[in-house]
Structures are given as structure tokens and as C-alpha cells.
Amino acid sequence: YETFAAEGRVRRATGIVSTICDDRGEEPTYGGVAISDLMAAERGIGDAISLLWFKRDLPRWATRFIELVLVLCADHGPCVSGAHNTIVAARAGKDLVSCVASGLLTIGPRFGGAIDGAAQVFLDAHDRGLEPDEFVADMKRRGLRIPGIGHRIKSADNMDQRVKARNLVLNVDGAVANAFLDLWASSSSFGREEIKEMTQIGYLNGLFVVARSIGLVGHSLDQMRLKQPLYRHPWDDTAYYCE
Amino acid sequence: YETFAAEGRVRRATGIVSTICDDRGEEPTYGGVAISDLMAAERGIGDAISLLWFKRDLPRWATRFIELVLVLCADHGPCVSGAHNTIVAARAGKDLVSCVASGLLTIGPRFGGAIDGAAQVFLDAHDRGLEPDEFVADMKRRGLRIPGIGHRIKSADNMDQRVKARNLVLNVDGAVANAFLDLWASSSSFGREEIKEMTQIGYLNGLFVVARSIGLVGHSLDQMRLKQPLYRHPWDDTAYYCE
Amino acid sequence: YETFAAEGRVRRATGIVSTICDDRGEEPTYGGVAISDLMAAERGIGDAISLLWFKRDLPRWATRFIELVLVLCADHGPCVSGAHNTIVAARAGKDLVSCVASGLLTIGPRFGGAIDGAAQVFLDAHDRGLEPDEFVADMKRRGLRIPGIGHRIKSADNMDQRVKARNLVLNVDGAVANAFLDLWASSSSFGREEIKEMTQIGYLNGLFVVARSIGLVGHSLDQMRLKQPLYRHPWDDTAYYCE
Amino acid sequence: YETFAAEGRVRRATGIVSTICDDRGEEPTYGGVAISDLMAAERGIGDAISLLWFKRDLPRWATRFIELVLVLCADHGPCVSGAHNTIVAARAGKDLVSCVASGLLTIGPRFGGAIDGAAQVFLDAHDRGLEPDEFVADMKRRGLRIPGIGHRIKSADNMDQRVKARNLVLNVDGAVANAFLDLWASSSSFGREEIKEMTQIGYLNGLFVVARSIGLVGHSLDQMRLKQPLYRHPWDDTAYYCE
Ligand SMILES: CC(C)(COP(=O)(O)OP(=O)(O)OC[C@H]1O[C@@H](n2cnc3c(N)ncnc32)[C@H](O)[C@@H]1OP(=O)(O)O)[C@@H](O)C(=O)NCCC(=O)NCCS
Ligand SMILES: CC(C)(COP(=O)(O)OP(=O)(O)OC[C@H]1O[C@@H](n2cnc3c(N)ncnc32)[C@H](O)[C@@H]1OP(=O)(O)O)[C@@H](O)C(=O)NCCC(=O)NCCS
Ligand SMILES: CC(C)(COP(=O)(O)OP(=O)(O)OC[C@H]1O[C@@H](n2cnc3c(N)ncnc32)[C@H](O)[C@@H]1OP(=O)(O)O)[C@@H](O)C(=O)NCCC(=O)NCCS
Ligand SMILES: CC(C)(COP(=O)(O)OP(=O)(O)OC[C@H]1O[C@@H](n2cnc3c(N)ncnc32)[C@H](O)[C@@H]1OP(=O)(O)O)[C@@H](O)C(=O)NCCC(=O)NCCS
């Protein structure tokens, strides 16, 4: 018995703790709600995310907003880092999951992964009561780029329909961050500290990851269907500085 | 000019061909439909997938079915291969995208990636007019496992609510494969050869990848929030056969 | 006690079995040899691989050959699929491990991952006593590409120094496969069935994975040092066929 | 001509810059040295890394040290995060590259990826002339963990043979960081700023990535050879806190 107890302690120490989905019963539950109940009630992906990530049964307008973000970010063409790496992997004859993973691994500070960073600085600026130009001046003084601002190819002259800004081009990451801060503020069930923690952990970038996985799967299937050959980057587009 | 033309030819040969999303205009289009039109018409993720992958504006019942599959497959708890690897990576202090990728890379023939395989054998059996027991006998004779049948822990005694079977336990992969074959058959816009090609390329496994990315993001966020320490698999659960 | 025993059984069934490296003692052993003994004896990476993968203390000429293969395959420039994806990820501001993983995931049938396939067909042709042109004719008749033959840019006119062939251009994968079959044949300690099994499992592609990880780390560090900005594939190199 | 020039500008802006390996000639060169010259001169992996990463033809004692680090870090058993995720992926029936990538993605601040961090703090402490206990006190005051110190299972009572420390257990990351700082200092060809930059970019973690890829390939091959079934983490080792 002692051995058993000792072992029990060891196992407790190294075991897994998990709080999002309970699969011990007849069917898994998402945040306490059985999948079949979700399906019977005609609930959608916004509800599943809301239960699994936010552990809350958010109202329809909020879950619908989550779904809009997923649609908006599902794909932005074959030229961006994520789609490009997925396409190169697909043309190397790799399986779907490898292609998607190769593309996902480019999501980060410069591509798709600035949503939480943007939410953090916007929230902080709001809390400190900064006016927009004070905020910009402050970031400049600290030598920091404003996450959620800037786009590799869009400029103020060639402005994206979806985002509006006078002298700074808000990119998708910034727009989603802004809208989500409003959502959290409008829903009475999130505390200030919890909101801050979620942006530090990266909840909003999680939405981009799920959304863009739709596009990356799409690009893999597309290249496979088109039977595209092995990609090799052209030599004449490469500058070699090797001694 | 000649140089230019020559170069033009080179570039055409090594360039990218893509057919799912056009990002050259003011805003990206999914299969020809502008994102803002999709959003204005209150369309959802099923529509985005249908336009990006299937290049068709499928009817509501079909896009709704796609969304149901995503909800059904979003997560099945922390113990399965994908969630487990994501949890271990999160506990190693890794960023969200790395955690999700580490888990996704376990999706394959034994976990989540048997949907297209199941669709292929079911379709083939149907085309050859085989009765269920003839089909099973045929697979047995050829020494092949039936994809979509079997589950690491469910048994006929402890049967999952969602799937019903007399003597074989159809798993989620098998159930989704079956339902999708019906969807394709009911929608007049898919030809037989195209359906076969899609199952060979892996369209249905793509749905599982997108769905489970929701759960994997959820598990990452969960572990980060819980500040779980580095995981180390217990020595006493490991058999070493090293000479 | 019964509970304990029952639990013991469960744990045995789900536990890990491992045979390459024992870390239970004061220091890990590779195939039974302590790391400090390896280091004291001035042994190298070829020895570590030989002990961990082949579970044998291979003679110096063989471990030295393994090291030569690693040097030969460490890098082949920035334009190939693996290096390219790593470079794109590095320019998206990602961490070293993500960049390397994004590149590694392109290794497969068309890039770096045809060594075992080549070894299999060469071994089989040798066993069946086929002459080179009979072998080529046989593969052609069966509509199969010969793994280890062909290169995206090298042609017979512009032949690589390292490989020689009259009318077929043997690529690196093919050359390594050939040499390794000789190594296995020369070393009396590998049986025919074991050799076949190793090529089916993918031991030789494993060498390429380790070797190229050197180059992929190198490309990541290079891009970071050069502070290269976000990569976006040029629109005018992309053909869009979206309706 | 104007069009051409305009296009030229575009392409220059989006093109690739690379400095480690030139593959335009008859055969690739590593930092200017042809592969066949390396092989003819019986050079090893330490030389390849030294040329590709450090762009220098380091002396034999230095390249030999690099090789020792690779041997030392090649594998530390099946229970650590990296090996564990690779094993789980292999048991899910995945290909070699996916298994290795799934494991590599766990390398980070808590597992294998603290070498550069350790080098940074050690270098800084040395520059500021801090005594060991002043250094420890300083880190404690700032509430920071000392990278390179601590091990999930080793304690001062059960001290690893390879590392020696009186009251703090230096882990492998810390030991390698220390030794590499000595190497850089002993070699006259590295400037202080360059050393600092290399630890910020992550050169030393790169060594761990290459080294451990040997072990991860080994674990994949091992599980495939042993034909291990799908892994599922035991329910009774999991604590569910779902409402
Ligand atoms: C998106 C982004 C990577 C595009 O970068 P890019 O087109 O390669 O732009 P560059 O890095 O060449 O920057 C051009 C100039 O604009 C400045 N700039 C770019 N983004 C800026 C920002 N967000 N805040 C302040 N200045 C910025 C740069 O410092 C640079 O100025 P300089 O020439 O004086 O050095 C960049 O704008 C950025 O980092 N934005 C913040 C992060 C973000 O939102 N990422 C998610 C995008 S989906
Ligand atoms: C899901 C799966 C991996 C679970 O495997 P498992 O619980 O580890 O089962 P085992 O591999 O130990 O198999 C137990 C027995 O059932 C048999 N079996 C398992 N699945 C089978 C199938 N789909 N068809 C026929 N026989 C099957 C095995 O051959 C074995 O028989 P044996 O003991 O005579 O050798 C397995 O059932 C399978 O491979 N199914 C097909 C692929 C699939 O649907 N995968 C997706 C699951 S989400
Ligand atoms: C390496 C490889 C992907 C390069 O492909 P590529 O330059 O894109 O060549 P393509 O696919 O355009 O093929 C050109 C022609 O050569 C043929 N060909 C290419 N490789 C062949 C091979 N290994 N055996 C037989 N025929 C081959 C193709 O069928 C095609 O013929 P077609 O025009 O009549 O259809 C290709 O040669 C190949 O698949 N080789 C075998 C796998 C291999 O060794 N991969 C590892 C490379 S490191
Ligand atoms: C390696 C490591 C993750 C092991 O962690 P662990 O065994 O899970 O240890 P815990 O996180 O439970 O820490 C136990 C205690 O030691 C302290 N501790 C652990 N490592 C420490 C370090 N490097 N410096 C200072 N204190 C440390 C913790 O703060 C904790 O103290 P507390 O109980 O008062 O909060 C951890 O020691 C660490 O983060 N080290 C620094 C990074 C590093 O070297 N990583 C590479 C390892 S290969």
C-alpha cells in the first residue's frame, strides 16, 4: 500500500491537468456542454470556441463576431508567408498536415500574430487616457513599432476596403484587436485583469491560427489538385554574399 | 528586350499558380466572392470553406453540415495524441503556434486522418455493390484494416453516443466519411471522378485539421493559463530494452 | 493490492517502450555506452548515430562514412524548398526552432527524402540480377519514377561534380543510397532482411534530416543576422486562375 | 526598358539575400570552401558548421569541441519533452520528418533552449565583474530564473556526472554555454560585440537543435521498428477541472 501511495504521489506530480474538454463520459463535453446538445441546438463554431477557450456560453452576437473574424482571416492569397510556405511544401510532395504546419510556423510578430500585441498597447493607451497622437508619439519615443499598424504592400494610397484610417494604415491584426477589445468591454462577464491576461497569453492570435488553417488547407489541396512540380526559388532573384 | 523575354520565360516556369483566393484587388475574393460580400450576407465558415476548397457556393444545408463536422471534431479531450503533444509543448514554455503545430503533426492514419481513406473504401464497396459483410470479408482477405473503424478506447460495450453500429464500432472518421459521401451524392454539382479525386487528395482530412486546430489552440491557452511546469514522462512507465 | 495490480496492467499497456538510450543511471548511455566513455575515447557523431540508430559499435571506416554523408548533405544553398521555407519563416520574425521545422517539413519524396526509396529499388534490382538498362526499362514499364535520379536544375550538360552517370543524372539521394548499400554489404553485421527493413522504415532519410538541419539552422541565423524584412512573394510571379 | 527596370526594382526589393552557401557553381561551397575539398581533406561536421554558421575556418580544437557538444546533446532518453512528442507522433503512424518536427517544436526556454540565455547572463556577469554569489543574488533580486541552472529531475544529491557544481546544479545548457564562452574568448577571431550578437540570435541553441535531431530521428526509427500502437495518455493520470 505504501508503495502504491508513493507511486500515487509521483503520478500526481507528473500528471496532466486540463480544464477545457471532458471526455470521460459517454461523449465529450465542451466547457460542460455535451457535443450532441450543441449540435441539437444548431450551435456553431463560435459557440464551440467560446466554450472551449473562454469557458463561457457567450451570447449569439459575440459568437457570431468570432465567426466573422474567422471568415475575414481565412485567407489572403498565395503570396503571404504562410500560404507561400504551404505551397512550397505541397509542391515538394508532402502530406496535407506537413504542408499546413510548414505554413502555420510563419505566423508571428510580422505575419498574423500581432493581434494580442495590438490589443495590449491599445488597452494600455486607453487606460492611460492617451489621445491617438499622444499614443503614437509615445511609441515613437520608446522606439517601438505599433503592432497592428503597417502592411507589407498596402499603403495609404492603396488602402484596403476593410480598414479605414487617416494617416496610419491599420492592418487586419489591428482591426481585429480593436473590435475584440470592444467585445470584451461590452460583455459584462470579463474582468479587466482577465482581459489583460488573455492578451498576454495570446487568445486573439489563436483566432488567426484557426482562421488561417482554413486557407492553408485550401492552398495545399489546390496545389495537389494542380499537380504542381517541385518549387525552386530562381537563382537570379537571389543575392549571394559568400566570400 | 530579348533578355527580358528570356527572363520572362524563366520566371513563368518557376512561378506560382494558385486558384483559391485572389488578393490583387481592393480586397481578397474567396472563389470569386469578395470577403465583404460574404460578411454582409451573414455567411459563415462553412461558406468560406466551400468557396475556398470546393470552389462552389454550396447551399445552406451543405455549408451547415460542414460547420457541424467542425463542431463535432473540435476537441475530444486532453488524452489523444494531438492534444497530448500540444500540452507537452505548452508546458515546455513554447509559443502558441509551435504548440499547435507539434500537436497537428500527430494527425494521420491512426489519429484523425482516416476520413478520406474511409470514404475511399466505402465508395469503392458501394460502387462494387458489396453488402456490408462481403465488404468486411473482402478487407480481411486482403489483410487490410478498415479505415474509420476502431477506437483506441471505445468498445461495443462502451459505445459512443454519436455513432451506432452492431458489431463494428464506427469511429468519428468513419461517420464523417459516410455523411460526406451522402452530401456529395445529394449535391448534383460533384461528378463521380471528382469525388474520388478529392478523397485521394485528402479534402476530408482537411476538415479534421481545421476542426482540431480549435481544440489544440484551446489546450495551449489552457496550459499557459494554468502555468503548468515542464512535463517529463515518468520513468516507471517506461520499459527500457537497451543492451 | 488488486487495485494496484489492475492499475499496473493498465499502465503496462499504455506505457512507453524504448531501446536506444538509457537515462536511468548517473548519465545516459547510447546503445549501452556511457556518453563520457564516448567523449573520453574521442569518438564522434558517426559513433553516436551508429550506437543510437543501428545499435552497433560500427568500425571507424563506417562511422567516418556516416560523417561524410552529413557533411555532403549539410547544405545545398538558399533556393531549395527546405532552405527557402526556413528563410521565409526567419524573415517573418520567427524563433530558430520554428524556422528549422518549417523547412524540415518540405523534406520528402521530391526533396531529400528519396534515399531509402532509391536503396529499395536498387537493392531489389540487384537481387533480381537486373542489368542497368533492364532496371530502367522495368521501372518505365511500371510507370514509376526512379527515386534517386533526376534533379530540378542539373542536367547531363551541367553535371554535378560529385556524381557521375552516363545518360541518367544520379542525384545526391541516389548516390548516398548506393554507397550505403555497399557499406551495409561490406559490414558483416547486417542481415539482408534487416537491411530491407531499415530502408522501409527510413533510416537513410534520417541521415538527410540530421545533415540538412545544419544548413537550416545556418540559414535561420543568417537571415536574423542580416535583419531581413518580411518576405512576400511577388504578385507578378503568380498566376491566378480564380473565377 | 522602363518596364523592365521597374520590374527589376520590384524584384530586387522582394528577393532573397543569403551568405552561407553558394550553389551556383559546379558544386556548393560552404563559406567559400567546396564540399569536395572538405571531404578530400577529411574534414568533419564541426568544420561544416564552423564554415556555414560562423563563416570561419576554425582550428581543429574548436571544431572538435563543436562535435563533442553534438555527441553530448544527441540524446538524453525517451522521457524528456522532445523525445516524448516524437514517440507519440511515431506511434500515431506518422512519417519520420513529422515525428522529428513534432519533437523539435518543444525545444525552448525550459527544454534545451536555454544555452544562449545562459551565455548572455554569464557573459554579462563576467563583464560586470560579479562574484558567483553576487550574480545569484542579483538575479534573485530581479526575480529572474538563472538560465542553465536547474533540472527537472536531477538534484544536488543525485548529481549528473558531467557537470559539477557546489550549491547550484548546472544543467547541460549551462555547461555548454560556459564552455562556448571560453572557446570564443580563446579564439582571437571573435569580437566582444559579435559574441553578444550571436547569443542574442541563438547560435548555441542551434547546436542543441542539430544534436537532438539525431536522438529524435533515433526515437522515431525505434518506435517504427518496434511497431508500437497508438499512444493514448491514461485517463487516471489526468485531472479534469471542467465545470
Ligand atoms: C507588417 C510589417 C511587418 C510590414 O513591414 P514592412 O512593409 O516590411 O515594413 P518595413 O519593416 O520595411 O518598415 C518600413 C518603415 O515603416 C516603419 N514601420 C513599419 N511598421 C511600423 C509600425 N507598426 N509602427 C511604427 N513604424 C513602423 C519601419 O520602422 C520602417 O521605418 P524606417 O524606414 O524609418 O526604418 C510592419 O509594418 C510591422 O512590423 N508592423 C507591426 C506588426 C504587425 O502589425 N504585424 C502584423 C501584420 S499582419
Ligand atoms: C483507431 C486504431 C488505430 C485503434 O487501434 P488500437 O486500439 O491500438 O487497436 P490495435 O491496433 O491494438 O488493434 C486491435 C485489434 O483489432 C484489429 N483492428 C483494429 N482496427 C481495425 C480495423 N479498422 N479493421 C480491422 N481490424 C482492426 C487489429 O488488427 C488488432 O487485431 P489483432 O489483435 O488480431 O492483431 C485502429 O482501430 C485503426 O487503425 N483503425 C483504422 C484507422 C482509423 O480509423 N483511424 C482513425 C481513428 S480516429
Ligand atoms: C527530383 C525531381 C523531383 C525533379 O523533378 P523536376 O525537375 O520537377 O522534373 P519533372 O517532374 O518536371 O520531370 C521532367 C520529366 O522527367 C521525368 N522524370 C523525372 N524524374 C524522373 C525519374 N526519377 N525517373 C523517371 N523519369 C523521371 C518526368 O516524368 C518528366 O517526364 P515527362 O515530361 O515525360 O512527364 C524528379 O526528378 C524526381 O521525382 N526524382 C525522383 C525522386 C528523387 O530522387 N527525389 C530526390 C531529389 S533530392
Ligand atoms: C529546467 C527547469 C525548467 C526545471 O524546472 P522544474 O524542475 O519544473 O522546477 P520548478 O519550475 O518546479 O522550480 C522549482 C523551484 O526552483 C526554482 N528554480 C528553478 N530553476 C531555477 C533557476 N534556474 N534559477 C532560480 N530558481 C530556479 C523555481 O523558482 C522554484 O522555486 P519555488 O518553488 O520557490 O517557486 C527550471 O530549472 C528552469 O527554468 N531553469 C532555467 C532554464 C533552463 O536552464 N532550461 C534548460 C533546461 S535543459
XYZ file of N, CA, C and O in Angstrom, chain C residues 89-166:
312
model
N 10.344 31.875 -43.058
C 9.913 31.896 -41.649
C 10.802 32.836 -40.831
O 10.313 33.589 -39.985
N 12.118 32.804 -41.095
C 13.035 33.676 -40.355
C 12.698 35.135 -40.639
O 12.734 35.977 -39.746
N 12.342 35.428 -41.875
C 12.005 36.806 -42.245
C 10.643 37.214 -41.708
O 10.313 38.407 -41.700
N 9.841 36.242 -41.253
C 8.583 36.580 -40.584
C 8.814 36.793 -39.088
O 7.859 36.931 -38.322
N 10.088 36.791 -38.686
C 10.405 37.095 -37.289
C 10.240 35.936 -36.327
O 10.138 36.130 -35.123
N 10.238 34.711 -36.851
C 10.008 33.540 -36.001
C 11.292 33.066 -35.316
O 12.390 33.315 -35.793
N 11.132 32.311 -34.226
C 12.268 31.763 -33.497
C 12.954 30.643 -34.284
O 12.368 30.055 -35.188
N 14.193 30.354 -33.883
C 15.025 29.379 -34.590
C 14.342 28.028 -34.825
O 14.367 27.490 -35.939
N 13.728 27.476 -33.789
C 13.154 26.132 -33.914
C 12.001 26.129 -34.916
O 11.896 25.217 -35.750
N 11.150 27.149 -34.881
C 10.047 27.229 -35.839
C 10.569 27.325 -37.272
O 10.023 26.702 -38.185
N 11.622 28.107 -37.473
C 12.189 28.254 -38.816
C 12.723 26.917 -39.327
O 12.474 26.533 -40.477
N 13.466 26.227 -38.476
C 14.036 24.941 -38.880
C 12.919 23.943 -39.170
O 12.947 23.236 -40.184
N 11.905 23.901 -38.306
C 10.809 22.947 -38.502
C 10.054 23.249 -39.793
O 9.696 22.334 -40.541
N 9.826 24.539 -40.077
C 9.100 24.902 -41.297
C 9.848 24.393 -42.528
O 9.233 23.923 -43.490
N 11.170 24.461 -42.506
C 11.974 23.965 -43.614
C 12.036 22.445 -43.676
O 11.875 21.844 -44.740
N 12.252 21.808 -42.526
C 12.346 20.339 -42.490
C 11.091 19.693 -43.078
O 11.175 18.642 -43.723
N 9.943 20.343 -42.841
C 8.676 19.738 -43.267
C 8.525 19.648 -44.780
O 7.560 19.090 -45.281
N 9.482 20.200 -45.547
C 9.439 20.032 -47.007
C 10.232 18.800 -47.465
O 10.175 18.442 -48.641
N 10.977 18.186 -46.540
C 11.770 17.013 -46.931
C 10.836 15.832 -47.192
O 10.052 15.453 -46.322
N 10.924 15.280 -48.381
C 10.029 14.185 -48.744
C 10.398 13.630 -50.098
O 11.534 13.793 -50.540
N 9.432 13.018 -50.777
C 9.758 12.273 -51.996
C 10.505 13.075 -53.056
O 11.296 12.516 -53.798
N 10.257 14.383 -53.128
C 10.882 15.160 -54.199
C 12.085 15.958 -53.730
O 12.817 16.518 -54.529
N 12.262 16.058 -52.422
C 13.379 16.849 -51.906
C 13.998 16.130 -50.712
O 13.425 16.101 -49.625
N 15.135 15.514 -50.935
C 15.924 14.946 -49.838
C 15.430 13.649 -49.243
O 16.143 13.015 -48.466
N 14.221 13.260 -49.573
C 13.653 12.110 -48.902
C 13.469 10.910 -49.811
O 12.561 10.109 -49.621
N 14.355 10.773 -50.801
C 14.211 9.647 -51.720
C 15.333 8.627 -51.537
O 15.483 7.724 -52.340
N 16.118 8.787 -50.455
C 17.281 7.913 -50.287
C 16.858 6.469 -50.033
O 17.337 5.547 -50.681
N 15.934 6.281 -49.103
C 15.505 4.914 -48.811
C 14.773 4.302 -49.997
O 14.935 3.116 -50.282
N 13.960 5.129 -50.669
C 13.263 4.629 -51.858
C 14.260 4.163 -52.904
O 14.111 3.087 -53.505
N 15.307 4.965 -53.108
C 16.341 4.585 -54.071
C 17.023 3.289 -53.627
O 17.212 2.362 -54.429
N 17.369 3.210 -52.343
C 18.026 1.999 -51.841
C 17.141 0.779 -52.074
O 17.615 -0.291 -52.475
N 15.822 0.952 -51.859
C 14.913 -0.181 -52.051
C 14.911 -0.678 -53.496
O 15.044 -1.884 -53.735
N 14.779 0.240 -54.443
C 14.700 -0.221 -55.839
C 16.058 -0.731 -56.334
O 16.118 -1.693 -57.096
N 17.146 -0.113 -55.887
C 18.472 -0.588 -56.296
C 18.732 -1.992 -55.732
O 19.227 -2.882 -56.424
N 18.367 -2.172 -54.455
C 18.572 -3.466 -53.805
C 17.760 -4.550 -54.508
O 18.256 -5.643 -54.803
N 16.523 -4.184 -54.800
C 15.635 -5.137 -55.446
C 16.164 -5.500 -56.836
O 16.177 -6.674 -57.233
N 16.622 -4.477 -57.585
C 17.151 -4.730 -58.933
C 18.385 -5.633 -58.844
O 18.564 -6.560 -59.639
N 19.207 -5.354 -57.847
C 20.413 -6.159 -57.656
C 20.051 -7.602 -57.329
O 20.608 -8.553 -57.888
N 19.072 -7.783 -56.435
C 18.657 -9.128 -56.048
C 18.093 -9.900 -57.230
O 18.263 -11.116 -57.322
N 17.383 -9.170 -58.099
C 16.795 -9.846 -59.254
C 17.801 -9.956 -60.400
O 17.463 -10.433 -61.481
N 19.023 -9.489 -60.169
C 20.077 -9.611 -61.177
C 19.845 -8.800 -62.435
O 20.314 -9.164 -63.523
N 19.105 -7.689 -62.308
C 18.824 -6.865 -63.488
C 20.054 -6.049 -63.897
O 20.747 -5.497 -63.054
N 20.279 -5.953 -65.213
C 21.284 -5.027 -65.740
C 20.697 -3.616 -65.656
O 19.466 -3.447 -65.701
N 21.550 -2.575 -65.592
C 21.031 -1.199 -65.518
C 19.920 -0.893 -66.518
O 18.865 -0.375 -66.136
N 20.108 -1.257 -67.798
C 19.033 -0.844 -68.725
C 17.784 -1.694 -68.556
O 16.674 -1.221 -68.798
N 17.940 -2.935 -68.120
C 16.744 -3.723 -67.818
C 15.973 -3.067 -66.670
O 14.747 -2.978 -66.690
N 16.734 -2.621 -65.668
C 16.128 -1.975 -64.499
C 15.329 -0.747 -64.928
O 14.154 -0.573 -64.564
N 15.982 0.124 -65.730
C 15.325 1.350 -66.186
C 14.080 1.005 -67.012
O 12.996 1.578 -66.814
N 14.219 0.030 -67.893
C 13.084 -0.367 -68.730
C 11.939 -0.888 -67.869
O 10.765 -0.570 -68.084
N 12.301 -1.646 -66.836
C 11.300 -2.221 -65.940
C 10.522 -1.136 -65.205
O 9.290 -1.177 -65.112
N 11.253 -0.151 -64.697
C 10.591 0.948 -63.983
C 9.679 1.716 -64.950
O 8.566 2.104 -64.588
N 10.166 1.946 -66.163
C 9.394 2.679 -67.166
C 8.089 1.936 -67.457
O 7.013 2.519 -67.505
N 8.233 0.621 -67.670
C 7.055 -0.195 -67.979
C 6.009 -0.069 -66.869
O 4.805 0.023 -67.120
N 6.485 -0.042 -65.616
C 5.556 0.059 -64.488
C 5.138 1.506 -64.218
O 4.427 1.786 -63.252
N 5.610 2.429 -65.087
C 5.188 3.825 -64.950
C 5.691 4.512 -63.690
O 5.080 5.444 -63.189
N 6.816 4.040 -63.154
C 7.341 4.594 -61.903
C 8.572 5.443 -62.155
O 9.423 5.105 -62.969
N 8.694 6.554 -61.462
C 9.923 7.326 -61.457
C 10.969 6.572 -60.653
O 10.654 5.954 -59.642
N 12.195 6.668 -61.076
C 13.268 6.034 -60.318
C 13.718 6.990 -59.226
O 14.243 8.059 -59.529
N 13.503 6.630 -57.970
C 13.961 7.538 -56.916
C 15.489 7.607 -56.939
O 16.156 6.608 -57.214
N 16.020 8.779 -56.660
C 17.472 8.947 -56.670
C 18.012 9.378 -58.016
O 19.218 9.555 -58.189
N 17.115 9.551 -58.995
C 17.503 10.002 -60.334
C 16.748 11.292 -60.629
O 15.555 11.385 -60.355
N 17.446 12.257 -61.192
C 16.770 13.498 -61.585
C 17.072 14.618 -60.603
O 17.293 14.377 -59.416
N 17.109 15.808 -61.124
C 17.424 16.964 -60.291
C 16.702 18.145 -60.922
O 16.696 18.295 -62.134
N 16.087 18.959 -60.088
C 15.299 20.099 -60.579
C 16.090 20.983 -61.536
O 15.519 21.549 -62.444
N 17.403 21.137 -61.364
C 18.125 22.040 -62.253
C 19.350 21.449 -62.939
O 19.794 21.956 -63.939
N 19.915 20.400 -62.366
C 21.085 19.825 -63.007
C 20.633 19.036 -64.233
O 19.588 18.407 -64.224
N 21.429 19.066 -65.260
C 21.134 18.225 -66.404
C 22.434 17.550 -66.811
O 23.485 17.826 -66.254
N 22.366 16.656 -67.781
C 23.577 15.940 -68.189
C 24.647 16.915 -68.695
O 25.834 16.672 -68.581
N 24.202 18.062 -69.227
C 25.161 19.048 -69.740
C 25.871 19.788 -68.613
O 26.981 20.273 -68.766
N 25.173 19.896 -67.517
C 25.661 20.727 -66.419
C 25.770 19.834 -65.216
O 25.082 19.962 -64.236
N 26.634 18.839 -65.356
C 26.596 17.758 -64.394
C 27.366 18.097 -63.134
O 28.447 18.669 -63.168
N 26.784 17.697 -62.050
C 27.361 17.882 -60.733
C 28.672 17.109 -60.660
O 28.771 15.981 -61.136
N 29.677 17.732 -60.026
C 30.982 17.088 -59.866
C 30.907 15.787 -59.075
O 31.693 14.876 -59.267
N 29.990 15.793 -58.078
C 30.018 14.696 -57.123
C 29.465 13.386 -57.642
O 29.724 12.334 -57.102
N 28.610 13.482 -58.675
C 28.000 12.247 -59.151
C 28.276 12.072 -60.642
O 28.298 13.026 -61.392
N 28.525 10.898 -61.023
C 28.861 10.597 -62.421
C 27.842 9.615 -62.977
O 27.482 8.647 -62.322
N 27.402 9.851 -64.153
C 26.475 8.921 -64.781
C 26.463 9.222 -66.257
O 26.651 10.358 -66.665
N 26.256 8.196 -67.062
C 26.292 8.424 -68.497
C 25.047 9.114 -68.999
O 25.066 10.260 -69.391
